[in-house]
Short mmCIF file of C-alpha atoms in Angstrom, two decimals:
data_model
loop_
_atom_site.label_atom_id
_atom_site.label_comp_id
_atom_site.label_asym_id
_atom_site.label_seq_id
_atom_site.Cartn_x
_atom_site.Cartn_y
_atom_site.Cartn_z
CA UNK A 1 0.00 0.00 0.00
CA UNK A 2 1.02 3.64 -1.28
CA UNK A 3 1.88 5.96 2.20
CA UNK A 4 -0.92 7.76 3.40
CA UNK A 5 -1.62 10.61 5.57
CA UNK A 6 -4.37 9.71 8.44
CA UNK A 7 -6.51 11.80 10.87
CA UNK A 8 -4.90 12.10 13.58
CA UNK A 9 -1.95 12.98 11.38
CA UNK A 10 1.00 12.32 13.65
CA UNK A 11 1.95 8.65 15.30
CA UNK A 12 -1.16 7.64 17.12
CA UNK A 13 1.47 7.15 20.38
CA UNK A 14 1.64 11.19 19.65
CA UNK A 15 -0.58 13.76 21.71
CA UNK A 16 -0.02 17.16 20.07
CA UNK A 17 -3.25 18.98 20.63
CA UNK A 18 -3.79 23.10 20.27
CA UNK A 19 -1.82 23.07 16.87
CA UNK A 20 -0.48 26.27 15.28
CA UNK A 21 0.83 25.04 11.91
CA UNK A 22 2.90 27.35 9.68
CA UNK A 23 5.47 26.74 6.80
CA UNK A 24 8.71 27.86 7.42
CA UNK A 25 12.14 27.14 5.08
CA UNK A 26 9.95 24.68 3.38
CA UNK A 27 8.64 22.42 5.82
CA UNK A 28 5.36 22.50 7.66
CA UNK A 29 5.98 22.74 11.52
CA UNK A 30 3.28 22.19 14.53
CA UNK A 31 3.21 23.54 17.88
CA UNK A 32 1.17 23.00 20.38
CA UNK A 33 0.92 21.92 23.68
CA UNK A 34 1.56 18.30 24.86
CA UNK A 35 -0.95 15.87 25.95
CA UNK A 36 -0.19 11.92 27.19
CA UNK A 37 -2.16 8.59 26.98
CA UNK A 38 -4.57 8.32 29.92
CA UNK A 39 -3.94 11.66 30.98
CA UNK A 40 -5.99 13.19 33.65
CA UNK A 41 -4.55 17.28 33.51
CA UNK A 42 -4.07 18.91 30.30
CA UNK A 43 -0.55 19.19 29.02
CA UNK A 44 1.82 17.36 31.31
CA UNK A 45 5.00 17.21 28.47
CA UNK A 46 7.46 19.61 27.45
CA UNK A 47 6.84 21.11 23.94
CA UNK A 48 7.97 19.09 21.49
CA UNK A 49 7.51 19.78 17.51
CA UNK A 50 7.07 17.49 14.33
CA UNK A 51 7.80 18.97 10.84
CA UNK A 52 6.70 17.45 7.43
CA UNK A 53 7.81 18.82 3.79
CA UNK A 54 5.32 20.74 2.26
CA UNK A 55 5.56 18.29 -1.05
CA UNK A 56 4.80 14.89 1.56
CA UNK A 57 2.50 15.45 4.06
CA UNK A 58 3.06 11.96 4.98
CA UNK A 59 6.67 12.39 6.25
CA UNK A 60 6.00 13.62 9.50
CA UNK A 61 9.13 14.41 11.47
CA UNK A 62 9.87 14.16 15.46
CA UNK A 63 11.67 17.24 16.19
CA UNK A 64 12.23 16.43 19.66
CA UNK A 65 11.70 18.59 23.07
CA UNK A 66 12.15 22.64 21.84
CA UNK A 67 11.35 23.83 25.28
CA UNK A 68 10.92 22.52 28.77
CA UNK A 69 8.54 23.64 31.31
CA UNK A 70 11.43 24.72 33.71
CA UNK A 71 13.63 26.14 31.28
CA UNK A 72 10.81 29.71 32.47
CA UNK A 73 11.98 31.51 36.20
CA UNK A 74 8.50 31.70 36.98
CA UNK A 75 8.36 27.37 36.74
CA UNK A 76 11.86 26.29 37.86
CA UNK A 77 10.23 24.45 40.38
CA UNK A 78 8.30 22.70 37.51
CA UNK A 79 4.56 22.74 39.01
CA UNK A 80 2.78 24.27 36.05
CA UNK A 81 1.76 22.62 33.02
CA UNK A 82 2.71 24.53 29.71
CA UNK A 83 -0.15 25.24 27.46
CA UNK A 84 -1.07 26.54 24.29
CA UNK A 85 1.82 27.84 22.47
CA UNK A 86 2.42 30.22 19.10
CA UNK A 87 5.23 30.98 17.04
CA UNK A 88 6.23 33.71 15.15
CA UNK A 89 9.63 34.70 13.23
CA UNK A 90 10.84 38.29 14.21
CA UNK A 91 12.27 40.75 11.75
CA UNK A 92 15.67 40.04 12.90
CA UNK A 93 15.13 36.18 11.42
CA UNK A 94 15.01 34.51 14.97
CA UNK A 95 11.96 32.28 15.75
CA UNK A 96 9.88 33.34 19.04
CA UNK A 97 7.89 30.77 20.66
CA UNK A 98 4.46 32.44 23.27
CA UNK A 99 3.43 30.36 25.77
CA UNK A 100 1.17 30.50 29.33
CA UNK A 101 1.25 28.07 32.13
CA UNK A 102 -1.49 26.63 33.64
CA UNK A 103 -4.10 29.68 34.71
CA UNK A 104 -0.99 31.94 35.95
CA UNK A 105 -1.23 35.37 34.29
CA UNK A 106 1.67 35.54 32.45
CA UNK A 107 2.71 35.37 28.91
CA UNK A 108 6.84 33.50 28.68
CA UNK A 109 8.67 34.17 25.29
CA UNK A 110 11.84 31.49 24.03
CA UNK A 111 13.55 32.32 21.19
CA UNK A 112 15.44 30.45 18.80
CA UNK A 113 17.78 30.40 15.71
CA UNK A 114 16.05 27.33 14.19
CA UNK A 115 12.01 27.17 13.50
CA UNK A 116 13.17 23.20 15.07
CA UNK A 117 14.73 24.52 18.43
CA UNK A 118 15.38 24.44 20.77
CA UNK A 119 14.65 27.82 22.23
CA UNK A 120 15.89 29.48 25.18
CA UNK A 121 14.38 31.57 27.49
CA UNK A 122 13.95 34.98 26.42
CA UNK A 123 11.50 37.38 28.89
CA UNK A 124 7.64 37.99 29.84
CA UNK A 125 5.57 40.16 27.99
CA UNK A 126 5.77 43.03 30.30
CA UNK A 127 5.05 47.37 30.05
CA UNK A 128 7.86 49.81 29.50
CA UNK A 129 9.51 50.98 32.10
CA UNK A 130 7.33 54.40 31.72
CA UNK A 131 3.88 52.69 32.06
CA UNK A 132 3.41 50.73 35.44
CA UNK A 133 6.91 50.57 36.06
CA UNK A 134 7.45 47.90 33.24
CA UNK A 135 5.40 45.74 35.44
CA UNK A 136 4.49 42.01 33.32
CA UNK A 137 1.28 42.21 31.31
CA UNK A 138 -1.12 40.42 33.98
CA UNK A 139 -4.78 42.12 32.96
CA UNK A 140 -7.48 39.99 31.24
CA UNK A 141 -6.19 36.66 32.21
CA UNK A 142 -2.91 36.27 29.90
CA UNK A 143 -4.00 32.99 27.93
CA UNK A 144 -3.86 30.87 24.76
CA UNK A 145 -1.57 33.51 22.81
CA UNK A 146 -1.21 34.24 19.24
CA UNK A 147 0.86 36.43 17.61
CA UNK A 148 1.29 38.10 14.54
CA UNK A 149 4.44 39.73 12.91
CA UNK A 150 2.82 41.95 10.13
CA UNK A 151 3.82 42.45 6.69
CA UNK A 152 5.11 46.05 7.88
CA UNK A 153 7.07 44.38 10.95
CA UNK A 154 4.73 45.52 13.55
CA UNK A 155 4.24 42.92 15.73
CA UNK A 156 0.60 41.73 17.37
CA UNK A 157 -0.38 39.42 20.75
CA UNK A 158 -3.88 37.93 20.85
CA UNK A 159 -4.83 36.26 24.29
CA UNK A 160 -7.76 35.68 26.38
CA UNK A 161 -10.29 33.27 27.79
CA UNK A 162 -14.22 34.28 27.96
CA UNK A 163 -16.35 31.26 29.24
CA UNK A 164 -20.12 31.76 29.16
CA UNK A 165 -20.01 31.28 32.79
CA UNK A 166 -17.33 31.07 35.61
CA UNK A 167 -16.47 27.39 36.34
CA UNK A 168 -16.19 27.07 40.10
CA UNK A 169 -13.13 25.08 39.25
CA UNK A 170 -11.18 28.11 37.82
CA UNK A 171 -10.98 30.46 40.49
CA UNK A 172 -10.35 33.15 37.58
CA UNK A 173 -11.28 36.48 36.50
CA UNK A 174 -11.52 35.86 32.97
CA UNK A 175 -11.57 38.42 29.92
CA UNK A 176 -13.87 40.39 28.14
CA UNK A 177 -13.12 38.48 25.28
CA UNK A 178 -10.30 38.34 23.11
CA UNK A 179 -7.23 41.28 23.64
CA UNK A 180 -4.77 42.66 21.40
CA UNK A 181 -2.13 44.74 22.34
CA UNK A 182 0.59 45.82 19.86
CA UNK A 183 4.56 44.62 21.13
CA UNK A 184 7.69 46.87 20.02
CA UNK A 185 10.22 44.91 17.78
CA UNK A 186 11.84 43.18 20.57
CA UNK A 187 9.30 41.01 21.09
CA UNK A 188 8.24 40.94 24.65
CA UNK A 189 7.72 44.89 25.68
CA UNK A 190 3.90 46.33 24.62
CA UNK A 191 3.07 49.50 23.31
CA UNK A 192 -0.20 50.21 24.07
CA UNK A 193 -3.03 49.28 26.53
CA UNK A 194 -4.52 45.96 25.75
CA UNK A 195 -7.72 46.15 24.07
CA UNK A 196 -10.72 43.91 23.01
CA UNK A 197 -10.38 42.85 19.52
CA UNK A 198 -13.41 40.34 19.50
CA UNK A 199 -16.17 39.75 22.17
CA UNK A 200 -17.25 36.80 24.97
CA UNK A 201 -20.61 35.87 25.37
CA UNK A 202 -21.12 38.22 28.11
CA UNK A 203 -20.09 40.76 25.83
CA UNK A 204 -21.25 39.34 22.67
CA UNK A 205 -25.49 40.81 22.50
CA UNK A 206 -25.85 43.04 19.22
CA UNK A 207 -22.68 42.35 18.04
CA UNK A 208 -22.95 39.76 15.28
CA UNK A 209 -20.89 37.18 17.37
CA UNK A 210 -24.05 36.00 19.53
CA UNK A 211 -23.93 32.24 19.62
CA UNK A 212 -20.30 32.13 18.36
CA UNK A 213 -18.69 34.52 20.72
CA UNK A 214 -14.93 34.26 21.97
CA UNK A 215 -13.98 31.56 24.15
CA UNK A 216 -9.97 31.23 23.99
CA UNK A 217 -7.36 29.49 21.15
CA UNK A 218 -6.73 32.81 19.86
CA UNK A 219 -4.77 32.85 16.20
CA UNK A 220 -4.74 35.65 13.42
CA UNK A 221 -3.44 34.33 9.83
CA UNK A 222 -3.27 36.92 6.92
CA UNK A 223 -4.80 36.23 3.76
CA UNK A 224 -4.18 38.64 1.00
CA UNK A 225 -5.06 42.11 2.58
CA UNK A 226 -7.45 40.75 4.53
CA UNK A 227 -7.27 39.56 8.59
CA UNK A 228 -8.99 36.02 9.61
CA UNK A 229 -8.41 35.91 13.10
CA UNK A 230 -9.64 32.35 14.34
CA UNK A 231 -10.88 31.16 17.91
CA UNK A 232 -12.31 28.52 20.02
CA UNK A 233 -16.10 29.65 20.31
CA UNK A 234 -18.45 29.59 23.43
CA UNK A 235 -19.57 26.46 22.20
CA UNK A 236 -15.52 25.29 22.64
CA UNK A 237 -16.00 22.39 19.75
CA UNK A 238 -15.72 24.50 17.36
CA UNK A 239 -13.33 26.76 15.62
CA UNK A 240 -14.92 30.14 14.10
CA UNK A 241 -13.45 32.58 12.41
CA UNK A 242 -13.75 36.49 11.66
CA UNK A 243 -12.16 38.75 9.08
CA UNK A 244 -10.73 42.53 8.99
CA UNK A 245 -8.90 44.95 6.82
CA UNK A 246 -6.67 45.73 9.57
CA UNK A 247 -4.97 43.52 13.01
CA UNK A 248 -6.12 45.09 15.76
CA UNK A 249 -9.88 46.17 15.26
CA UNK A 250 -13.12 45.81 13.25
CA UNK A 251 -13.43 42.25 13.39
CA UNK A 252 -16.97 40.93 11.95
CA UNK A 253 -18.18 37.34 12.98
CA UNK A 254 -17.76 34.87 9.23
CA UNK A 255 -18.60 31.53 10.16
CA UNK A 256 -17.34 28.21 12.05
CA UNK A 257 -14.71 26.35 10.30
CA UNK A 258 -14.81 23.46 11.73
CA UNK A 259 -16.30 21.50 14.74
CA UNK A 260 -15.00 18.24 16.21
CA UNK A 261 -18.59 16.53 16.06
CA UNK A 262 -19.94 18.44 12.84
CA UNK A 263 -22.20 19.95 14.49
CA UNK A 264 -23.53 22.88 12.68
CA UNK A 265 -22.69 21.37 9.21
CA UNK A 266 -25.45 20.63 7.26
CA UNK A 267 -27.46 22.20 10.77
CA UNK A 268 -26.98 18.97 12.29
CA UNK A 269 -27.10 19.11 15.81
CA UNK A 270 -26.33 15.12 16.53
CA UNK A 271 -22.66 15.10 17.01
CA UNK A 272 -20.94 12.07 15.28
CA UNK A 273 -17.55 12.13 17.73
CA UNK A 274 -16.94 13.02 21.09
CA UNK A 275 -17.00 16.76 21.24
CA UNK A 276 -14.90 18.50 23.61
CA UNK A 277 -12.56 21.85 23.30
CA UNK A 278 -10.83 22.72 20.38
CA UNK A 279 -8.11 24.67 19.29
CA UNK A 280 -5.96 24.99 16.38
CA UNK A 281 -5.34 27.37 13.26
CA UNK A 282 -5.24 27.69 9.50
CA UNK A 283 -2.17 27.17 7.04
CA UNK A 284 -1.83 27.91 2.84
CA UNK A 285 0.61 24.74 1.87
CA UNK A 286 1.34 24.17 -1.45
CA UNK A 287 -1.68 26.20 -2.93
CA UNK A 288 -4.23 24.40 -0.69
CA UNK A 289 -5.94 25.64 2.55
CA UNK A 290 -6.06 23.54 5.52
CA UNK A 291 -7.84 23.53 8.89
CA UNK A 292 -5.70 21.98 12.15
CA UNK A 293 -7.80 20.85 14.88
CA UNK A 294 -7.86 18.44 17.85
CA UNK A 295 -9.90 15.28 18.90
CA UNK A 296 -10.39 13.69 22.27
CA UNK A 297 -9.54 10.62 22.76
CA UNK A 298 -9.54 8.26 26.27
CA UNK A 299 -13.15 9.95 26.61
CA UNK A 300 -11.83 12.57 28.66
CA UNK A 301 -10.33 16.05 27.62
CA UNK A 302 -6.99 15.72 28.69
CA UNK A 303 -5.59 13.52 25.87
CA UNK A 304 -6.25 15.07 22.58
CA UNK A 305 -4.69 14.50 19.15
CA UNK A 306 -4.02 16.75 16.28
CA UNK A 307 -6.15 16.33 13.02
CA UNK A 308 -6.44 18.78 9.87
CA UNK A 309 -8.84 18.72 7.28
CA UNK A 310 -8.55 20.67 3.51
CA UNK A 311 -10.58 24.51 3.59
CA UNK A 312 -11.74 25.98 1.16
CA UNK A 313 -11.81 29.42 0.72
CA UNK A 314 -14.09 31.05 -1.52
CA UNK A 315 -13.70 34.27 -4.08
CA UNK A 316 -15.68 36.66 -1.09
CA UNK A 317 -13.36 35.34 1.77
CA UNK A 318 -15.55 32.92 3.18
CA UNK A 319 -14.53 29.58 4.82
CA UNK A 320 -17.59 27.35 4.32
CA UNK A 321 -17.83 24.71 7.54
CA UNK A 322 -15.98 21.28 6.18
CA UNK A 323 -16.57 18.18 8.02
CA UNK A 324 -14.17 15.88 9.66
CA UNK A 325 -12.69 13.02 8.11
CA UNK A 326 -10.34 10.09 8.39
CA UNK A 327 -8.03 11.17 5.15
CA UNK A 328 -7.40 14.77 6.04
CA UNK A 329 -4.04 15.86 4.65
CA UNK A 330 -4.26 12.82 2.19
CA UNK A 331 -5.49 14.78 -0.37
CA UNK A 332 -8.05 12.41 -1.58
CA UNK A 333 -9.62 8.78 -0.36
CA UNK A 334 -7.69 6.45 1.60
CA UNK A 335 -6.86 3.51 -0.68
CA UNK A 336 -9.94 0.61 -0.47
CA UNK A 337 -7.70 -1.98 0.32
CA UNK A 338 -5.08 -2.70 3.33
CA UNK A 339 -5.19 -2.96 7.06
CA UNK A 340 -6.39 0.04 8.59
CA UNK A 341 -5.79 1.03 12.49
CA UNK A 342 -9.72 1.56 14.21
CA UNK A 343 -8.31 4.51 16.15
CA UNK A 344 -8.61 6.78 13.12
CA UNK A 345 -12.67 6.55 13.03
CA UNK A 346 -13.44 9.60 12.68
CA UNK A 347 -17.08 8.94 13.56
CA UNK A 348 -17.78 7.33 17.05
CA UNK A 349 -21.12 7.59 19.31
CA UNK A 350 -22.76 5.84 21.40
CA UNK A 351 -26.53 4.83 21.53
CA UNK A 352 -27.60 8.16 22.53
CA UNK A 353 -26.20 11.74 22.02
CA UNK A 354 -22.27 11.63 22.93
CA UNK A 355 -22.83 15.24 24.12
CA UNK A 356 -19.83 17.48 25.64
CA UNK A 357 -16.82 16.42 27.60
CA UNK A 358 -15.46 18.72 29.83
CA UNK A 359 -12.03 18.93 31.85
CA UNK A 360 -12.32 16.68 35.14
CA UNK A 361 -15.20 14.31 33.44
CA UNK A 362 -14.06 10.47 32.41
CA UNK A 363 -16.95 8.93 30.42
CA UNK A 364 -15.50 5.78 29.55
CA UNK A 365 -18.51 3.64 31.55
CA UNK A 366 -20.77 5.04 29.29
CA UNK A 367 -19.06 6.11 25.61
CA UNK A 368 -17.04 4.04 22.93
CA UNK A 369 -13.57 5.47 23.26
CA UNK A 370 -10.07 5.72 21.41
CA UNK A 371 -8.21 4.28 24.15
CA UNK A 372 -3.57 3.66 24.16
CA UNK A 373 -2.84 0.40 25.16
CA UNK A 374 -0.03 -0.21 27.88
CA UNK A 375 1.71 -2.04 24.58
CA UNK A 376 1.22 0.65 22.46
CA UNK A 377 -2.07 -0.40 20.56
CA UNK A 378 -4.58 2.15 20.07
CA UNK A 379 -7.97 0.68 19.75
CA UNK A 380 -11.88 1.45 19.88
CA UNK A 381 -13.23 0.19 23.52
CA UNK A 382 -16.41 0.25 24.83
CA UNK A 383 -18.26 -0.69 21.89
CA UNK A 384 -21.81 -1.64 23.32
CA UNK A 385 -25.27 -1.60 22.46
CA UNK A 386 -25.97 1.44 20.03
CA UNK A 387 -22.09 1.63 19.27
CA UNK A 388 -21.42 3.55 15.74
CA UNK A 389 -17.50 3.53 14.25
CA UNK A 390 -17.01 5.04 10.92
CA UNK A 391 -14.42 5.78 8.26
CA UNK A 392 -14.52 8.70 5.60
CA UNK A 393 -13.40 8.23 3.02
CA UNK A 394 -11.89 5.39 0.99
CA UNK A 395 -12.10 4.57 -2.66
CA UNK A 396 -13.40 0.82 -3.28
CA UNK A 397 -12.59 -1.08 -5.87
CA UNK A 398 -14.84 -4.52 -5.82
CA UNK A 399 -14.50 -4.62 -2.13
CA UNK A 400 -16.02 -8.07 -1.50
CA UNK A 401 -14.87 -8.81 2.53
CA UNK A 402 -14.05 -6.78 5.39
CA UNK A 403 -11.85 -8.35 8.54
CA UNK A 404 -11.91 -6.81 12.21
CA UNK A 405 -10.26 -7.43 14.90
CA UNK A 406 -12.08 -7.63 17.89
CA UNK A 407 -12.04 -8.96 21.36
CA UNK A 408 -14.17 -9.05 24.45
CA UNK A 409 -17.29 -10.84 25.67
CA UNK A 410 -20.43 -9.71 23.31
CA UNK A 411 -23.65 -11.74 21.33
CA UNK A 412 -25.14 -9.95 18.57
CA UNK A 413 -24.87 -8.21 15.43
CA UNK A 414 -22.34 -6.20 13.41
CA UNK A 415 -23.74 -4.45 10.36
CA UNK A 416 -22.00 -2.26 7.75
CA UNK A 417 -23.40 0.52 6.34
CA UNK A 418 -22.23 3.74 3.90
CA UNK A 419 -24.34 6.29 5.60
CA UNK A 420 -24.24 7.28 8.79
CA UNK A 421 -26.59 4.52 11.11
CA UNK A 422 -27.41 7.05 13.78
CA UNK A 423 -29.22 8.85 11.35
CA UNK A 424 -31.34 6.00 10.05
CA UNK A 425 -34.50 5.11 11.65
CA UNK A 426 -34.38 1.84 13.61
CA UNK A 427 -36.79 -0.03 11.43
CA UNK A 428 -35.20 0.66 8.52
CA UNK A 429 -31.50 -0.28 9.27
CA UNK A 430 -32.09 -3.87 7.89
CA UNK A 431 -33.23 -2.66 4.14
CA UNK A 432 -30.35 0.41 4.38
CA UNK A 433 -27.56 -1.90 5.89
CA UNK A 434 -24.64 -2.83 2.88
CA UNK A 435 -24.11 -6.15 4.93
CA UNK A 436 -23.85 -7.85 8.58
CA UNK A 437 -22.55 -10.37 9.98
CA UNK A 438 -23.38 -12.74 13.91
CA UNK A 439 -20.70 -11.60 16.46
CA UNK A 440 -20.32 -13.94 19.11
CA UNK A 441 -16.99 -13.61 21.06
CA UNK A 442 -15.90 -14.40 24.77
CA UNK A 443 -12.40 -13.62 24.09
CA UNK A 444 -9.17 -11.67 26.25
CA UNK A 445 -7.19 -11.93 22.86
CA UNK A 446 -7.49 -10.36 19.65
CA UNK A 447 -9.49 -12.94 17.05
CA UNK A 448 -10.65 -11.94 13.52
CA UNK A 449 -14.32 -11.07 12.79
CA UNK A 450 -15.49 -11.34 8.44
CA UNK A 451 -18.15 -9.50 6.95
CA UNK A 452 -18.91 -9.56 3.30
CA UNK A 453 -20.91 -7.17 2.00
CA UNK A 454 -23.88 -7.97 0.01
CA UNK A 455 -22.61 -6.55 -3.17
CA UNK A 456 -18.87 -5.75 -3.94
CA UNK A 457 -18.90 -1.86 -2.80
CA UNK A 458 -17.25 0.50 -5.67
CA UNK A 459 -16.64 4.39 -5.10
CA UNK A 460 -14.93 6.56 -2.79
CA UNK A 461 -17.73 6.15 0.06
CA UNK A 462 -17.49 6.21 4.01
CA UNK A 463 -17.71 3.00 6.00
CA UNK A 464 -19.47 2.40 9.00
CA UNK A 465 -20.35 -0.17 11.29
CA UNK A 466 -22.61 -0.61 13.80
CA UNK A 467 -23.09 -3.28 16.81
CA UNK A 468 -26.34 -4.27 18.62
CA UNK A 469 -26.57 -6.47 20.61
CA UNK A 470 -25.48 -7.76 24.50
CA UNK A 471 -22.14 -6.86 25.88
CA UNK A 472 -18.96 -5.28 25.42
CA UNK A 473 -15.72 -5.18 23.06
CA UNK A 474 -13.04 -3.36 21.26
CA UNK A 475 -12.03 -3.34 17.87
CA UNK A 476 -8.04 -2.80 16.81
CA UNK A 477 -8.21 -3.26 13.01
CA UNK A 478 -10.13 -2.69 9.93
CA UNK A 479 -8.79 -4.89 6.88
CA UNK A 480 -10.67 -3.89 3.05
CA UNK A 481 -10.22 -6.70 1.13
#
C-alpha cells in the first residue's frame, strides 16, 4: 500500500493537541501543547515539535523537546503545566515561541535560531519601564496567545479566555473576550493598553458574534489584505473565524470552520464524535488551505490528538464549515484496500447523544472510546449496544470482505453501512444496511471477525459499522479486502 496521511496525522502514540501550523524554510511545523495517553490534567510534556515537507504530508518528522517547562523563572520548580503555544519569526530572522502556564497570568517568550529549536528563554511580555513601572502584562487573564508579525514588521499578541459562565473550578477572572495589544520589535515589551479585539458571550449581544462569541485558542493568519483571526467559540468544539482589513480592530463574525462533532454542518445538531474543546489554526501549503484541529480521545479532555482537514476558501473570503474526516491531509480517499488502524474513526457515538466532555469528566462507563494500550495499541473500547464507528473516506474497488479485529465478551450483530446509522430510523436499518454479519466472542485476545458485504462496494464512500446487541468489546483493526 502507497503511504498515506491519516486523521490524527501524527503517530497515534503522539498527543499534540492546540496546533499552530505554519510553513517555514519549506517544511510544515506544529506547535502545540503536549498531551499523554490516559492523561488526567491537560498538558503534562514539554513542547515538542514534528515537521513534514510541504511536497509529503506523509513524512512527519519528530523534532524532539524545543522547550521545557522549567527552562521559564516563573516554573523552575516545575509545578505548572505549559499550554497553548504560538510561534512567530521576528524581523531580525530569529523564531519566538508564546506560551502561558497553567491559569498563571503571564505570557513567557523562548527564542530560537532554528524554527526546530530548541529555544531558550527569552522574557515575559511586560510594560515599559514608563507605564506601570514595566510591570508584566497580567490584565485579562494572559491565555492561549497568538501572535502576529505583520507584513510592515509591527508585531501583534492575541490572548484571552471568555467562558459563558465562571467554572467554580477556575478560580479566575476571565476576559472580556479576546485582547490585542501591539509589542515593540523586541518582542516581549507592549506598546499600548490591551484592548478587546473580539467579544465573549457576556459581551457578545448586538454584536454579530451572539452564539459564536470568543472563548480562547486565539490565532490571526493573513490572507491577501485581509485579517482572519480564528478562535475557540463559546460552544468550545468549534473553531470560528472572523475577518478585517486591519490587526487590531473591526473584526466581523464569518462563520465556524470546523467542529469536532460536525455539528452545525449541514445544521446537524447530533454530534458524530466526542466533542470536547478545540483549538488549532489555519495554514496555505502548497496552494491548498487547511484547517488543524484536535480530537479527544480516552473519553476525557486531557488527551487530545491533532487532526487537519482541507478549507476551502471562496472568491468573497468565506470559509464554508468542512466536516471531519479520516483522510485529512491525504489529499483524496484512503486507498480501499489494506489494514487500517480503528483509532482513526473519525465517527464514534454511542446509543444516545455523545454530548460534551469537559475537563475533570471520564466517560468511559458510558461512551465508545479511542483508548492507548499499555503495549502501544490504540484501539476502539467500549463498543456496546448502540455503538457507531465510521471511516470517511476510501475509494473501493470490488471490495467483497471486510476483517476486524475484535475482542471481548459480546452476542449480537455487526452491520456495515455507507451512511451514517445514527441517522437511520431503527426499522429501517435492515433494508439500508450494505451487509452484517453474527458476532459472538468471549475472548481476552485479539481474534478476527469477516463480513462480506452484500454486493462488492465501488466508489470513494465512508464505512461504517454498527453493533447491537449484548455486551462489550473493542475493535483494533479494519482490513478492506
Amino acid at each position: 500500500m502507497k503511504k498515506q496521511a491519516f486523521n490524527p496525522y501524527l503517530p497515534l502514540k503522539e498527543y499534540v493537541p492546540d496546533g499552530e501550523p505554519y510553513v517555514f524554510e519549506g517544511r510544515v511545523y506544529i506547535y502545540g501543547s503536549h498531551d499523554e495517553a490516559r492523561g488526567e490534567v491537560y498538558c503534562p510534556g514539554h513542547y515538542v515539535t514534528w515537521s513534514t515537507p510541504v511536497d509529503d504530508l506523509t513524512d512527519w518528522r519528530y523534532e524532539g523537546v524545543i522547550y521545557r517547562r522549567d527552562q521559564d523563572p516563573s516554573n523552575a520548580a516545575d509545578q505548572m503545566q505549559l499550554w497553548a503555544p504560538d510561534v512567530a519569526k521576528g524581523q531580525d530572522g530569529r523564531y519566538y515561541l508564546y506560551y502561558c502556564f497553567s491559569f498563571y497570568p503571564e505570557i513567557g517568550v523562548a527564542v530560537s535560531d532554528s524554527p526546530a529549536g530548541p529555544f531558550e528563554f527569552y522574557g515575559h511580555i511586560h510594560y515599559p519601564e514608563q507605564t506601570n513601572n514595566g510591570e508584566i502584562l497580567r490584565e485579562y487573564l494572559p491565555f492561549d496567545p497568538g501572535v502576529l508579525t505583520d507584513d510592515d514588521g509591527r508585531v501583534y499578541l492575541y490572548y484571552g479566555f471568555a467562558p459563558a459562565e465562571t467554572n467554580p473550578d477556575y478560580p479566575i477572572v476571565p476576559s472580556p473576550g479576546s485582547m490585542v495589544v501591539e509589542l515593540e520589535a523586541d518582542m516581549v515589551t507592549v506598546k499600548e493598553d490591551p484592548k478587546v479585539l473580539v467579544p465573549g458571550a457576556a459581551n457578545s449581544k448586538g454584536t454579530g458574534f451572539e452564539g459564536h462569541a470568543f472563548y480562547e485558542a486565539s490565532s490571526m493568519r493573513k490572507i491577501g489584505e485581509t485579517y482572519y483571526f480564528i478562535y475557540s467559540s463559546e460552544l468550545s468544539h468549534e473553531l470560528c473565524y472572523a475577518t478585517s482589513r486591519y490587526p487590531d480592530r473591526e473584526f466581523v463574525y464569518g462563520g465556524t470552520i470546523i467542529s469536532n462533532g460536525d455539528i452545525g454542518l449541514n445544521c446537524r445538531e447530533r454530534a458524530v464524535n466526542m466533542t470536547g474543546n478545540n483549538h488549532g489554526s489555519i495554514i496555505e501549503i502548497n496552494g491548498e488551505w487547511y484547517v488543524f484541529y484536535h480530537r479527544q480521545t480516552h473519553a476525557t479532555e486531557a488527551s487530545r490528538q491533532g487532526c487537519a482537514e482541507r478549507i476551502h476558501i471562496l472568491e468573497d473570503g468565506s470559509i464554508p464549515q468542512v466536516e471531519i474526516t479520516s483522510c485529512g491531509l491525504n489529499g483524496g480517499a484512503l486507498v480501499g484496500k489494506g489494514s487500517y488502524p480503528a483509532a482513526i474513526a473519525c465517527h464514534l457515538t454511542g446509543k444516545t447523544d455523545p454530548g460534551m466532555i469537559v475537563f475533570g469528566q471520564n466517560r468511559k462507563a458510558i461512551l465508545p472510546y479511542i483508548f492507548e494500550e499499555e503495549n502501544g495499541d490504540s484501539i476502539i473500547d467500549n463498543i456496546t449496544d448502540g455503538v457507531v464507528f465510521g471511516f470517511k473516506y476510501f475509494e473501493l474497488e470490488e471490495l467483497e470482505q471486510i476483517r476486524l479485529e475484535v475482542r471481548g465478551k459480546a452476542e449480537g450483530v455487526l452491520w456495515i453501512f455507507t451512511e451514517n446509522p445514527a441517522d437511520i430510523l431503527e426499522e429501517e436499518r435492515s433494508e439500508k444496511a450494505v451487509g452484517k454479519t453474527n458476532l459472538s466472542i468471549d475472548s481476552v485476545t485479539w481474534t478476527s471477525v469477516m463480513i462480506a458485504p452484500e454486493n462488492a462496494m465501488n466508489g470513494i464512500l465512508p464505512i461504517y459499522f454498527l453493533y447491537t446487541g449484548e455486551g462489550r468489546c473493542s475493535v483494533r483493526t479494519v482490513e478492506l479486502i
